[in-house]
Short mmCIF file of N, CA and C in Angstrom, two decimals:
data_model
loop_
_atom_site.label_atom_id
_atom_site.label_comp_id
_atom_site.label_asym_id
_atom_site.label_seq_id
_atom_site.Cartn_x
_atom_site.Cartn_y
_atom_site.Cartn_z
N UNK A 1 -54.24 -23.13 -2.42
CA UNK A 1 -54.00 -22.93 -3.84
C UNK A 1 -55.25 -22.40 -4.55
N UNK A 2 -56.59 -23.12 -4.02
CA UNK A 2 -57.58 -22.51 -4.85
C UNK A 2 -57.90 -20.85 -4.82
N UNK A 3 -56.77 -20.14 -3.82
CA UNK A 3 -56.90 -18.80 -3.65
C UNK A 3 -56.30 -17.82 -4.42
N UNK A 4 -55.13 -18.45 -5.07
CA UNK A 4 -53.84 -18.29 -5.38
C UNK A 4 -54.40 -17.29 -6.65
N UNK A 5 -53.53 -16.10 -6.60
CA UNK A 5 -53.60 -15.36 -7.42
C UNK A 5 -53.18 -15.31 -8.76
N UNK A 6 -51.83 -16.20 -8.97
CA UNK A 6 -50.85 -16.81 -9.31
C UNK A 6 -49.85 -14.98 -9.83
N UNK A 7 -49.31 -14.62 -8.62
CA UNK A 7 -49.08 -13.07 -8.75
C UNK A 7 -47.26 -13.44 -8.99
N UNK A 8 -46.96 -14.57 -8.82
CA UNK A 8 -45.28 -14.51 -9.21
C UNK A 8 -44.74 -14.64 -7.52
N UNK A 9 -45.46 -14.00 -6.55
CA UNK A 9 -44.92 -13.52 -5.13
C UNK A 9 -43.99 -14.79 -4.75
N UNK A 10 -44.58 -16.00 -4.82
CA UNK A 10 -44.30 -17.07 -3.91
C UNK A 10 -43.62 -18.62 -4.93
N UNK A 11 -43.21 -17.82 -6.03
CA UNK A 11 -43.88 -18.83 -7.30
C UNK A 11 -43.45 -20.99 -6.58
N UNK A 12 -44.19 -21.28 -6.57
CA UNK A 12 -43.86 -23.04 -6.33
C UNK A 12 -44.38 -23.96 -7.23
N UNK A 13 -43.71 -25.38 -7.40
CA UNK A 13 -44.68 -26.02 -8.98
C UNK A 13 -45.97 -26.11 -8.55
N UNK A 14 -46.83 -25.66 -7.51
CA UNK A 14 -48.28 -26.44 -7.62
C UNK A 14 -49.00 -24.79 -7.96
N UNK A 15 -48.12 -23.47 -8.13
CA UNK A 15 -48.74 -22.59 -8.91
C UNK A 15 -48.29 -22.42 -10.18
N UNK A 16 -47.75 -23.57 -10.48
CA UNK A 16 -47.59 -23.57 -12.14
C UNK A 16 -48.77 -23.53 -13.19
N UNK A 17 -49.80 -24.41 -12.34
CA UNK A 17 -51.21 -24.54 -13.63
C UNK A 17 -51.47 -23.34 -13.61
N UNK A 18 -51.83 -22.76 -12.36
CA UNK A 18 -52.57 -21.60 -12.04
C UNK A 18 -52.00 -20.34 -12.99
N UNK A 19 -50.23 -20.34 -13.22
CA UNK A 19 -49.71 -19.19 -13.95
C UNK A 19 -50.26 -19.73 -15.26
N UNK A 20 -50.21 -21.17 -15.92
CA UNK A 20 -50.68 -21.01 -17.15
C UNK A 20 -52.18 -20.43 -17.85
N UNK A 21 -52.77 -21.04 -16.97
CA UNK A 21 -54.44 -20.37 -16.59
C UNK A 21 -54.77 -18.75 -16.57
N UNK A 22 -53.56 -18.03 -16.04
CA UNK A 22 -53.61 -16.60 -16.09
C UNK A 22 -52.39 -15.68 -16.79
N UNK A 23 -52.25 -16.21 -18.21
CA UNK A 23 -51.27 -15.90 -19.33
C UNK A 23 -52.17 -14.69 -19.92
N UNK A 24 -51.34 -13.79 -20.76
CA UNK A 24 -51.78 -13.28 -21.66
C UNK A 24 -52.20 -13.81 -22.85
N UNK A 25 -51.76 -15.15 -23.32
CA UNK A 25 -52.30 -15.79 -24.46
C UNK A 25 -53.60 -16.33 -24.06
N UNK A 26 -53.71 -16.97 -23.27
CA UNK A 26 -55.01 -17.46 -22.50
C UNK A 26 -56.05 -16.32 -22.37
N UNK A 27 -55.80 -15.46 -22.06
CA UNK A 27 -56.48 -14.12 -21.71
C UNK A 27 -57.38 -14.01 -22.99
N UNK A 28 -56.41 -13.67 -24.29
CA UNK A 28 -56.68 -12.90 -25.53
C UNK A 28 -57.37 -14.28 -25.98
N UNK A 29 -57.01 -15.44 -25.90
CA UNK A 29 -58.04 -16.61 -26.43
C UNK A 29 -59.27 -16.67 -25.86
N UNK A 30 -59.69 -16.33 -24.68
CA UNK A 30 -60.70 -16.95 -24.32
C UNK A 30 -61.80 -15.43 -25.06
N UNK A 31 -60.99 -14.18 -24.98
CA UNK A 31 -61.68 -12.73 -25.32
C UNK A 31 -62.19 -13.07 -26.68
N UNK A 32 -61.29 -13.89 -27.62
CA UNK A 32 -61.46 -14.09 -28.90
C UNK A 32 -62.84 -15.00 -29.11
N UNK A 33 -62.67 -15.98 -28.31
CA UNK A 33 -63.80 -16.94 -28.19
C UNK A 33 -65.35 -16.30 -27.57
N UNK A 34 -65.04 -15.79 -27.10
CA UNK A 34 -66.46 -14.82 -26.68
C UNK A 34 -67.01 -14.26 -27.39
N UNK A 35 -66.38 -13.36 -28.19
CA UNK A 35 -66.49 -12.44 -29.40
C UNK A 35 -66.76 -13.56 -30.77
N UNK A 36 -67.36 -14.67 -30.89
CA UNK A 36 -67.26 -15.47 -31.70
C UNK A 36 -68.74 -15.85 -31.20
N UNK A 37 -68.81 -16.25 -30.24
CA UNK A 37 -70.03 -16.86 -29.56
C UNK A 37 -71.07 -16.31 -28.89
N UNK A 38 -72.52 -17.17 -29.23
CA UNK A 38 -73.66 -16.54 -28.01
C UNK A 38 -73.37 -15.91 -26.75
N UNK A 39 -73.70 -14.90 -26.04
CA UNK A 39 -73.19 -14.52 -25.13
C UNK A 39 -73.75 -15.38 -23.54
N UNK A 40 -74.70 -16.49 -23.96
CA UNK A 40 -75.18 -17.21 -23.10
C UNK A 40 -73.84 -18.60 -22.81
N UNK A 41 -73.26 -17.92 -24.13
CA UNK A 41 -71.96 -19.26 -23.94
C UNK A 41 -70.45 -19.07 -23.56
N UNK A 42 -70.66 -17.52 -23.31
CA UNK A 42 -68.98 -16.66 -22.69
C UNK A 42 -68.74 -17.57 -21.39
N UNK A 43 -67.32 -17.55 -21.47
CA UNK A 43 -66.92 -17.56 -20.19
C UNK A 43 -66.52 -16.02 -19.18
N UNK A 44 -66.68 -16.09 -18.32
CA UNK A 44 -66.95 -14.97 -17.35
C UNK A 44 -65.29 -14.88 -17.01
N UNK A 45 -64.99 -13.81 -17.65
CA UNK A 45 -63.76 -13.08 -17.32
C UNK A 45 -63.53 -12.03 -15.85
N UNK A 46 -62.75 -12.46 -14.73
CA UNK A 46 -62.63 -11.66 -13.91
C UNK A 46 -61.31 -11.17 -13.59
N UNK A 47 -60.56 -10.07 -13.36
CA UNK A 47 -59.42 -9.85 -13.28
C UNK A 47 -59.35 -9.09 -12.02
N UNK A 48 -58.19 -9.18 -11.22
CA UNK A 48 -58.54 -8.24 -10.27
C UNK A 48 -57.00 -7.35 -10.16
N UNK A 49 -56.79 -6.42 -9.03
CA UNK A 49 -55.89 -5.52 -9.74
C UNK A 49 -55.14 -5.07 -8.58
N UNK A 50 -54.12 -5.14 -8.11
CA UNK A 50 -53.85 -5.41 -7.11
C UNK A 50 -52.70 -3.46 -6.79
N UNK A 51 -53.07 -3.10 -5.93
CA UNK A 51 -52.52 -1.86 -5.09
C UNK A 51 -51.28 -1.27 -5.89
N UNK A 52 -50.54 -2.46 -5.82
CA UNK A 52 -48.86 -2.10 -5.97
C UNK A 52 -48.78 -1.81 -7.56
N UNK A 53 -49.86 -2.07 -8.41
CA UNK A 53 -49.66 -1.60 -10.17
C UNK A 53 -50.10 -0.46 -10.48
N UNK A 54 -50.69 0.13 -9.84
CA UNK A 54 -51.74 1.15 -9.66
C UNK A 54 -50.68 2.77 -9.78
N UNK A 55 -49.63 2.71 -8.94
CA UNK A 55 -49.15 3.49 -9.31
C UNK A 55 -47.77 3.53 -10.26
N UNK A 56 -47.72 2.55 -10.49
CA UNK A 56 -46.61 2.19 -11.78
C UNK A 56 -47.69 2.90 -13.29
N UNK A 57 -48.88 2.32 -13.19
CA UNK A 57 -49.49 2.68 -14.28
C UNK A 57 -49.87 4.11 -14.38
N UNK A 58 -49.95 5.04 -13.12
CA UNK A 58 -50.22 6.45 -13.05
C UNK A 58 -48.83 7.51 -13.36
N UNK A 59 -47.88 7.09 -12.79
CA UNK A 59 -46.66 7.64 -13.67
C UNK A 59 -46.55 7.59 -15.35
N UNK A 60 -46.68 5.84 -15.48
CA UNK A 60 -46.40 5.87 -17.02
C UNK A 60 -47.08 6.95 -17.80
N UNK A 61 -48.56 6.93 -17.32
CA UNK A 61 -49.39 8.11 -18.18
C UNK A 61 -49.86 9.08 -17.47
N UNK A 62 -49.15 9.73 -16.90
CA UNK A 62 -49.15 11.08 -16.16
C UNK A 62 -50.38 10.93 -15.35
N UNK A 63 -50.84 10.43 -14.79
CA UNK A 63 -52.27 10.47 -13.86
C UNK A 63 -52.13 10.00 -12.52
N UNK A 64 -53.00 10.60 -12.15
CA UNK A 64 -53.58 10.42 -10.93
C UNK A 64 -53.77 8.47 -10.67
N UNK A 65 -53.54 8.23 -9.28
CA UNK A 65 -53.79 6.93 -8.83
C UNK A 65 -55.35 6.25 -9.35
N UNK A 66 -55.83 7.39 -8.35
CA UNK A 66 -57.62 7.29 -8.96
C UNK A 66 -57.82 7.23 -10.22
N UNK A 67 -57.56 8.06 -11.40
CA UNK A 67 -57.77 7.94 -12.66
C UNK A 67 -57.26 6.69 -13.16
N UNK A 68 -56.09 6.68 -13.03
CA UNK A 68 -55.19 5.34 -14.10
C UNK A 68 -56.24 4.07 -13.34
N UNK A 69 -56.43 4.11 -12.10
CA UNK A 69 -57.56 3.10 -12.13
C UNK A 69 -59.14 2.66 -12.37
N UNK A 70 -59.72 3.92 -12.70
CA UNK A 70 -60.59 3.99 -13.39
C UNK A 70 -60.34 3.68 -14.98
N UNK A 71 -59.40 4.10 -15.70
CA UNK A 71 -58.83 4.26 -17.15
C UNK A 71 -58.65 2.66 -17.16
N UNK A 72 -57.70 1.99 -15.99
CA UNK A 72 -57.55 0.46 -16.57
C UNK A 72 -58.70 -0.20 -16.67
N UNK A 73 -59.25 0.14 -15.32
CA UNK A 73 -60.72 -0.91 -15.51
C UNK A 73 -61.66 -0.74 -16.73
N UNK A 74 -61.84 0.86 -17.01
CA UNK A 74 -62.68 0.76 -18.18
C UNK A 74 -61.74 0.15 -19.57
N UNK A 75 -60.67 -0.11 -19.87
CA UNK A 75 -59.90 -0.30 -21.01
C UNK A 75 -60.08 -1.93 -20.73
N UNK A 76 -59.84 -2.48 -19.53
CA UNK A 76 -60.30 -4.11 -19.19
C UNK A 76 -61.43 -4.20 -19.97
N UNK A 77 -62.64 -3.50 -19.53
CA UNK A 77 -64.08 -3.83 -19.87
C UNK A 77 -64.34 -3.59 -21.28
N UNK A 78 -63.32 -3.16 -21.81
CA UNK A 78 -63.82 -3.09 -22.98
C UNK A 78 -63.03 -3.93 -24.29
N UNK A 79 -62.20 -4.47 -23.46
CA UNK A 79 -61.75 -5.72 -24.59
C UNK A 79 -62.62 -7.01 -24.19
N UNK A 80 -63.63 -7.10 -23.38
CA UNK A 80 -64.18 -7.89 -23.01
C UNK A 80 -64.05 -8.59 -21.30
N UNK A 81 -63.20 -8.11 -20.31
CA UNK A 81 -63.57 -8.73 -19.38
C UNK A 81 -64.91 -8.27 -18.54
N UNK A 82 -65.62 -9.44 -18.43
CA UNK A 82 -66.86 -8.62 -17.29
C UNK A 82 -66.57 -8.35 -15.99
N UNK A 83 -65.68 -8.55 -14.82
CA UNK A 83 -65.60 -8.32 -13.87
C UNK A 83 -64.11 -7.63 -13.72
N UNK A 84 -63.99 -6.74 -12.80
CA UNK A 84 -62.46 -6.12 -12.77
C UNK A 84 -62.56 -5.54 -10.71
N UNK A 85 -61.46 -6.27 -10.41
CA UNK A 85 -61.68 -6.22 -8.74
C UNK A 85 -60.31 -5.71 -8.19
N UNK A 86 -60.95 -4.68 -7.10
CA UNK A 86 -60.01 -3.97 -6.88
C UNK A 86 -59.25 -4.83 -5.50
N UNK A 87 -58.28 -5.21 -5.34
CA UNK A 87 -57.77 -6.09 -4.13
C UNK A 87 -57.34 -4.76 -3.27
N UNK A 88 -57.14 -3.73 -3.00
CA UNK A 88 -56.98 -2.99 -2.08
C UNK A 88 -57.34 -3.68 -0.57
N UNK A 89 -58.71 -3.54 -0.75
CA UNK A 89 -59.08 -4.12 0.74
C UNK A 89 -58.90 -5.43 1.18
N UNK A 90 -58.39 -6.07 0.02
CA UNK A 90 -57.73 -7.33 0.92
C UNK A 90 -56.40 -7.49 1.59
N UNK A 91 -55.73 -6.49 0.61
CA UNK A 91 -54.87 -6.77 1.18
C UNK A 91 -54.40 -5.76 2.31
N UNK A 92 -55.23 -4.45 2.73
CA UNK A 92 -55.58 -4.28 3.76
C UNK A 92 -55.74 -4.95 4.91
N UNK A 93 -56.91 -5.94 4.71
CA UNK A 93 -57.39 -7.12 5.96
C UNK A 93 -56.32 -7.85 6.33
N UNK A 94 -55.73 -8.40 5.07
CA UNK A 94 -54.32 -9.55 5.40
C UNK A 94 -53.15 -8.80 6.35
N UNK A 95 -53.02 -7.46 6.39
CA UNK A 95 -52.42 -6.62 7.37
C UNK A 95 -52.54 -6.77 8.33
N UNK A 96 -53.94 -6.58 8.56
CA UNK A 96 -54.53 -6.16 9.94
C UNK A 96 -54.67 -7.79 10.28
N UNK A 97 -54.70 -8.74 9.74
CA UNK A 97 -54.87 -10.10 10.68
C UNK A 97 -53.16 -10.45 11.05
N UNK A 98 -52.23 -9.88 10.23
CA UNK A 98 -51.35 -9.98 10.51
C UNK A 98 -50.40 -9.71 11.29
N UNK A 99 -50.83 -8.11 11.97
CA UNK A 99 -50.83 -7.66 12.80
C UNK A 99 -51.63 -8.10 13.89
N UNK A 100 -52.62 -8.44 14.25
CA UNK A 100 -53.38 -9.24 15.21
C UNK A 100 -52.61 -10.44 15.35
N UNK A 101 -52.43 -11.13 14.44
CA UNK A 101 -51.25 -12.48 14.85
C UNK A 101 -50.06 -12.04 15.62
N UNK A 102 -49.51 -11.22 15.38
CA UNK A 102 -48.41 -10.64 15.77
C UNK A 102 -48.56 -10.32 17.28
N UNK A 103 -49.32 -9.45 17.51
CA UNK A 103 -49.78 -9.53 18.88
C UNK A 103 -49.83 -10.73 19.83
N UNK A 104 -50.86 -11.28 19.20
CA UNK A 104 -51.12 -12.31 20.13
C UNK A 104 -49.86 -13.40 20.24
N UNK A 105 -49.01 -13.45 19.37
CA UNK A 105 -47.81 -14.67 19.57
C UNK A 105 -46.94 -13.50 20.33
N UNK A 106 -46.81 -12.10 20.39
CA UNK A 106 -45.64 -11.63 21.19
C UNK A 106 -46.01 -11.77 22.55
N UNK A 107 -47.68 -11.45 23.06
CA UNK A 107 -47.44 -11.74 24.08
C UNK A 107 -47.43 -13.07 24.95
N UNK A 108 -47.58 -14.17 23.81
CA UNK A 108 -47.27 -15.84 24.32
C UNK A 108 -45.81 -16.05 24.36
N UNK A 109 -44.84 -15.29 23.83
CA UNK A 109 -43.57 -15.45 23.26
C UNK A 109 -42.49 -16.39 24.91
N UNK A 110 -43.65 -15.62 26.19
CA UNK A 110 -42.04 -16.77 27.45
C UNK A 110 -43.24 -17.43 27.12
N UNK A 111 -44.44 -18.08 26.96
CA UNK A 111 -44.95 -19.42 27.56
C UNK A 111 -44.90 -19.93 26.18
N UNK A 112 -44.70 -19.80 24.98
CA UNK A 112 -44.42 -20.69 24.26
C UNK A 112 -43.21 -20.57 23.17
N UNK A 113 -42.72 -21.89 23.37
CA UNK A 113 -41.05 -21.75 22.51
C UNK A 113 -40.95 -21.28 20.95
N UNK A 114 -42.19 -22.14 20.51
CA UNK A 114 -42.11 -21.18 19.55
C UNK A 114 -43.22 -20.02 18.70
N UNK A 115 -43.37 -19.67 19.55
CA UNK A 115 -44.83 -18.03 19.07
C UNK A 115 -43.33 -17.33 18.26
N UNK A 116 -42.13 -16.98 18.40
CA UNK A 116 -42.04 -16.46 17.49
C UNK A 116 -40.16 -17.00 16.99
N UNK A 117 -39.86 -16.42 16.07
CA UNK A 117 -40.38 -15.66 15.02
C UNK A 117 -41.34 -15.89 14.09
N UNK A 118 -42.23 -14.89 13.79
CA UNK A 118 -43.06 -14.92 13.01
C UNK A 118 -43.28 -14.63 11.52
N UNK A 119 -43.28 -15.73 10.80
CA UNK A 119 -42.89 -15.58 9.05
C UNK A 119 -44.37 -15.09 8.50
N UNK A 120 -44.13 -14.00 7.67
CA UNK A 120 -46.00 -13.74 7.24
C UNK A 120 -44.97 -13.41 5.23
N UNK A 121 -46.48 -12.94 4.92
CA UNK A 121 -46.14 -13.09 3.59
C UNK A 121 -47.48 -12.01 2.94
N UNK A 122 -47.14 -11.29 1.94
CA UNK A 122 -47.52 -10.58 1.67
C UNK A 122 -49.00 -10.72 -0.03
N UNK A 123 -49.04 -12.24 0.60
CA UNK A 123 -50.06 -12.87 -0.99
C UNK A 123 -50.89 -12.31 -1.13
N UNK A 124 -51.55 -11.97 -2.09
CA UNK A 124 -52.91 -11.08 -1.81
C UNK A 124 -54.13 -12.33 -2.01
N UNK A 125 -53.46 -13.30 -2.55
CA UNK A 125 -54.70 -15.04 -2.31
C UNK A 125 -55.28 -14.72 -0.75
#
């Protein structure tokens, strides 16, 4: 859970806090509160941005993949979040271990009853 993106994928009650924690009201409160306060007293805003929005957002405004993700991150940074992370390569890795799992339980599959089927999941946590 402490990984949990809270992306909707899997939703269960113990990612309930986690969705309230990553609201848009929450978002715009804490931006508000920053903008109010010493900057020694912000809380550190990080958002990260995950593959599959990337090109929903490049259609809407006619652009390029690359651009609309440059355009979000700078439009993030400038309502105030300081960090903006691109999950591409994770969820890259989560592929490729997934695929490596896969392997290795097909070829255990006669010496053990159950190597497969194999349930994977696509979280980017």
């Amino acid at each position: 859970l402490s990984d949990c993106l809270a992306c909707d994928n899997c939703m269960t009650s113990e990612e309930g806090a986690r969705v309230f924690q990553q609201n848009q009201k929450e978002l715009f409160r804490i931006l508000n509160l920053n903008k109010k306060c010493d900057t020694s007293k912000h809380k550190v805003l990080a958002v990260s941005i995950c593959p599959q929005s990337l090109p929903y957002f490049a259609a809407k405004f006619s652009l390029s993949v690359n651009d609309a993700a440059k355009r979000l991150c700078g439009f993030l940074k400038s309502l105030g979040v300081h960090y903006v992370f691109d999950t591409t390569i994770a969820a890259d890795f989560s592929i490729l271990e997934s695929q490596r799992e896969f392997v290795q339980r097909y070829q255990r599959r006669n010496q053990e009853e159950h190597a497969l089927p194999m349930f994977a999941s696509a979280c980017p946590g």
